[in-house]
């Protein structure tokens, strides 16, 4: 069974609402590709105008974060139901910047993953090692721990719909991409981990992206790897290059 590639932009804390609408117009023709899923993960305040701006195109909208509670006194937070109602389809969970700067830990991320599924959103669950961990030789141990902790009580049927983004922290925003071999090796390791936790059919269905300095020059080789099903793209998703990545 061939997995459909998914190429998602992660805009991070860039683009005001009016800039966001302009970027959607600039990218509209460039990101056309019916053979892959194209997603813009955008800041919360951009969601409503971006959903409107991509209507009638092949682009789906994702959020960069959400909270796991249903509703209530959580000042500043956004619920899964709010995202769903606004027309969001995907939500990034556990990006390394959230784990690092906002101290989001696996137990919390597990709650977010479960809530996202419950609300009908597709999580893009991020994992990845630091340079120190890579140099110590514990990359796969660390990532297996992240995946196992973040997927506690998540069912096989849910994991079949899940997107996992492997993003080595040392490759994010640094211009230093993992080699194709490094990226493929870890993505395969994640798939093997899913096979152990669930079964072969689930492992064959889950989509695994690579992220970390993906650009128009390296996308084709990365996405050609047997276990890499697309990319999560930061910096290069904010410019015309994203069209080249989508049409690798
Ligand atoms: P980058 O970011 O492409 O700018 O390295 C990727 C990410 O953090 O998702």
Coordinates of C-alpha atoms and ligand atoms in Angstrom, one line a residue:
X1 CA 0.0 0.0 0.0
X2 CA 1.5 3.3 -1.1
X3 CA 1.4 6.0 1.5
X4 CA 0.4 9.5 0.2
X5 CA 3.1 12.1 0.8
X6 CA 2.3 15.0 3.1
X7 CA 4.2 18.2 2.9
X8 CA 3.5 20.7 5.6
X9 CA 4.7 24.2 6.1
X10 CA 5.4 25.2 9.7
X11 CA 5.1 29.0 9.7
X12 CA 6.1 29.3 13.4
X13 CA 5.7 32.8 14.8
X14 CA 5.8 34.5 11.4
X15 CA 3.2 36.2 9.3
X16 CA 0.6 38.7 10.5
X17 CA -2.9 37.9 9.3
X18 CA -2.6 40.3 6.4
X19 CA 0.8 39.0 5.5
X20 CA -0.6 35.4 5.7
X21 CA -3.3 36.2 3.2
X22 CA -0.8 37.7 0.8
X23 CA 1.5 34.6 1.1
X24 CA -1.4 32.3 0.4
X25 CA -2.1 34.2 -2.8
X26 CA 1.6 34.2 -3.8
X27 CA 1.9 30.4 -3.2
X28 CA -1.5 29.4 -4.7
X29 CA -0.4 28.3 -8.1
X30 CA 3.0 27.2 -7.0
X31 CA 1.8 24.6 -4.5
X32 CA -0.7 22.9 -6.8
X33 CA 0.0 19.1 -6.8
X34 CA -2.9 16.6 -6.6
X35 CA -0.6 13.7 -5.8
X36 CA 0.4 15.0 -2.3
X37 CA -1.2 16.5 0.7
X38 CA -0.2 20.1 1.2
X39 CA -0.7 21.7 4.6
X40 CA 0.0 25.2 6.0
X41 CA 0.4 25.1 9.8
X42 CA -0.1 28.7 10.8
X43 CA -0.2 30.8 14.0
X44 CA -3.6 30.7 15.7
X45 CA -4.5 34.2 14.8
X46 CA -3.9 33.4 11.1
X47 CA -6.2 30.4 11.0
X48 CA -9.5 32.1 10.2
X49 CA -8.1 34.2 7.3
X50 CA -5.9 31.4 5.9
X51 CA -8.8 28.9 5.9
X52 CA -10.7 31.5 3.9
X53 CA -7.7 32.3 1.6
X54 CA -7.1 28.6 0.7
X55 CA -10.8 27.8 0.0
X56 CA -11.1 25.9 -3.3
X57 CA -7.4 25.0 -3.4
X58 CA -5.5 21.8 -2.6
X59 CA -4.2 23.3 0.6
X60 CA -5.4 22.2 4.1
X61 CA -4.8 24.2 7.2
X62 CA -3.1 23.1 10.4
X63 CA -2.5 24.7 13.8
X64 CA 0.9 24.8 15.5
X65 CA -0.4 23.9 19.0
X66 CA -3.6 23.3 21.0
X67 CA -4.6 22.6 24.6
X68 CA -6.0 19.2 25.7
X69 CA -8.9 20.4 27.9
X70 CA -12.4 20.6 26.4
X71 CA -13.1 24.2 27.5
X72 CA -13.0 26.5 30.5
X73 CA -10.7 28.7 32.5
X74 CA -7.4 28.3 30.6
X75 CA -6.6 31.9 29.7
X76 CA -4.7 32.1 26.4
X77 CA -5.3 28.6 25.3
X78 CA -7.1 27.2 22.2
X79 CA -9.1 24.0 22.3
X80 CA -9.2 21.2 19.7
X81 CA -13.0 21.9 19.2
X82 CA -12.2 25.6 18.3
X83 CA -9.7 24.5 15.7
X84 CA -12.0 22.0 14.2
X85 CA -14.8 24.5 14.0
X86 CA -12.6 27.0 12.3
X87 CA -11.8 24.5 9.5
X88 CA -8.5 23.2 10.7
X89 CA -7.5 19.6 9.8
X90 CA -4.1 19.1 11.3
X91 CA -2.3 20.1 14.5
X92 CA 1.4 20.0 15.2
X93 CA 2.0 18.5 18.7
X94 CA 5.3 18.4 20.5
X95 CA 7.4 20.5 18.2
X96 CA 10.9 20.7 19.8
X97 CA 10.5 24.5 20.2
X98 CA 7.4 23.8 22.4
X99 CA 9.2 21.0 24.3
X100 CA 12.2 23.2 24.8
X101 CA 11.0 26.8 25.3
X102 CA 7.6 26.0 26.8
X103 CA 8.6 22.9 28.8
X104 CA 6.0 20.6 27.2
X105 CA 6.6 17.1 28.4
X106 CA 5.5 13.8 27.0
X107 CA 2.6 13.2 29.5
X108 CA 1.1 16.5 28.4
X109 CA 1.7 15.8 24.7
X110 CA 0.0 12.4 25.1
X111 CA -3.1 14.2 26.4
X112 CA -3.0 16.6 23.4
X113 CA -2.6 13.7 20.9
X114 CA -5.6 11.9 22.3
X115 CA -7.7 15.1 22.4
X116 CA -6.8 16.0 18.9
X117 CA -8.1 12.6 17.6
X118 CA -11.2 12.9 19.8
X119 CA -12.0 16.2 18.1
X120 CA -11.4 14.8 14.6
X121 CA -8.0 16.5 14.0
X122 CA -4.9 14.8 12.7
X123 CA -1.9 15.3 14.9
X124 CA 1.5 15.9 13.4
X125 CA 3.5 14.5 16.3
X126 CA 7.1 15.7 16.4
X127 CA 10.1 13.9 17.8
X128 CA 13.8 14.3 17.5
X129 CA 17.2 14.3 19.3
X130 CA 19.6 17.0 20.3
X131 CA 23.1 17.1 18.9
X132 CA 24.4 16.0 22.3
X133 CA 22.2 12.9 22.2
X134 CA 23.2 12.1 18.6
X135 CA 26.9 12.3 19.6
X136 CA 26.2 10.1 22.7
X137 CA 24.7 7.4 20.4
X138 CA 21.3 7.5 22.1
X139 CA 19.2 8.9 19.2
X140 CA 17.0 6.0 18.6
X141 CA 16.5 5.2 22.3
X142 CA 15.4 8.8 22.9
X143 CA 13.0 8.9 20.0
X144 CA 11.5 5.5 20.9
X145 CA 10.9 6.9 24.4
X146 CA 9.2 10.0 23.0
X147 CA 7.0 7.9 20.6
X148 CA 6.0 5.4 23.2
X149 CA 5.2 8.0 25.8
X150 CA 3.3 10.3 23.5
X151 CA 1.2 7.4 22.2
X152 CA 0.0 5.8 25.4
X153 CA -3.6 4.7 25.0
X154 CA -3.7 5.8 21.3
X155 CA -5.3 3.1 19.2
X156 CA -3.9 1.3 16.1
X157 CA -6.8 2.9 14.0
X158 CA -5.7 6.3 15.2
X159 CA -2.0 5.7 14.6
X160 CA -2.9 4.7 11.0
X161 CA -4.1 8.3 10.5
X162 CA -1.3 9.9 12.5
X163 CA 1.5 11.9 11.0
X164 CA 4.9 11.7 12.8
X165 CA 7.6 14.3 12.1
X166 CA 11.1 13.3 12.7
X167 CA 13.0 16.6 13.3
X168 CA 16.6 16.4 14.6
X169 CA 16.9 19.5 16.8
X170 CA 20.3 20.3 15.4
X171 CA 18.9 20.5 11.9
X172 CA 16.1 22.9 12.6
X173 CA 16.6 26.4 11.3
X174 CA 20.4 25.8 11.1
X175 CA 20.7 25.1 7.4
X176 CA 22.3 21.8 8.5
X177 CA 20.1 19.0 7.1
X178 CA 20.5 15.5 8.3
X179 CA 22.0 13.3 5.6
X180 CA 19.5 11.3 3.6
X181 CA 20.9 8.2 5.3
X182 CA 20.5 9.6 8.8
X183 CA 17.0 10.8 8.0
X184 CA 15.9 7.4 6.5
X185 CA 17.5 5.4 9.3
X186 CA 15.6 7.2 12.0
X187 CA 12.3 7.3 10.1
X188 CA 12.7 3.5 9.6
X189 CA 13.4 3.2 13.3
X190 CA 10.2 5.0 14.1
X191 CA 8.3 2.7 11.8
X192 CA 9.8 -0.4 13.4
X193 CA 8.9 1.0 16.8
X194 CA 5.2 1.4 15.7
X195 CA 5.3 -2.1 14.4
X196 CA 6.4 -3.4 17.8
X197 CA 3.9 -1.3 19.6
X198 CA 1.0 -2.1 17.3
X199 CA 1.4 -4.3 14.2
X200 CA 2.8 -4.3 10.7
X201 CA -0.4 -2.9 9.1
X202 CA -0.3 0.1 11.4
X203 CA 3.4 0.7 10.8
X204 CA 2.8 0.5 7.0
X205 CA 0.1 3.1 7.2
X206 CA 1.5 5.8 9.6
X207 CA 3.1 8.7 7.7
X208 CA 6.5 9.8 8.8
X209 CA 7.9 13.2 7.7
X210 CA 11.4 14.5 7.9
X211 CA 11.9 18.0 9.1
X212 CA 15.0 20.2 9.6
X213 CA 16.3 22.6 6.9
X214 CA 14.3 21.0 4.1
X215 CA 14.7 23.1 1.0
X216 CA 14.1 23.1 -2.7
X217 CA 17.5 21.5 -3.3
X218 CA 17.3 18.5 -0.9
X219 CA 13.6 17.7 -0.8
X220 CA 13.6 15.3 -3.7
X221 CA 16.3 13.0 -2.4
X222 CA 14.8 13.0 1.1
X223 CA 11.3 12.3 0.0
X224 CA 12.6 9.4 -2.3
X225 CA 13.6 7.4 0.8
X226 CA 11.4 4.4 1.5
X227 CA 10.3 5.5 5.0
X228 CA 10.1 9.3 4.5
X229 CA 6.6 10.3 3.5
X230 CA 7.1 14.0 3.1
X231 CA 8.4 16.9 5.1
X232 CA 7.7 19.5 7.8
X233 CA 9.2 22.6 6.5
X234 CA 10.0 25.8 8.5
X235 CA 11.9 28.6 6.9
X236 CA 11.4 27.5 3.3
X237 CA 7.6 27.3 3.7
X238 CA 7.4 31.1 3.8
X239 CA 8.6 31.7 0.3
X240 CA 8.1 30.6 -3.3
X241 CA 10.5 27.7 -2.7
X242 CA 7.7 25.9 -0.9
X243 CA 6.1 25.3 -4.3
X244 CA 9.3 23.6 -5.5
X245 CA 9.3 21.4 -2.4
X246 CA 5.7 20.4 -2.9
X247 CA 6.5 19.6 -6.5
X248 CA 9.8 17.9 -5.7
Ligands
LIG1 P1 13.3 24.5 9.3 O1 12.2 24.2 10.5 O2 12.8 23.9 8.1 O3 13.4 26.0 9.3 O4 14.6 23.9 9.8 C1 11.6 22.9 10.5 C2 10.7 22.9 11.7 O5 11.0 23.3 12.8 O6 9.6 22.3 11.6

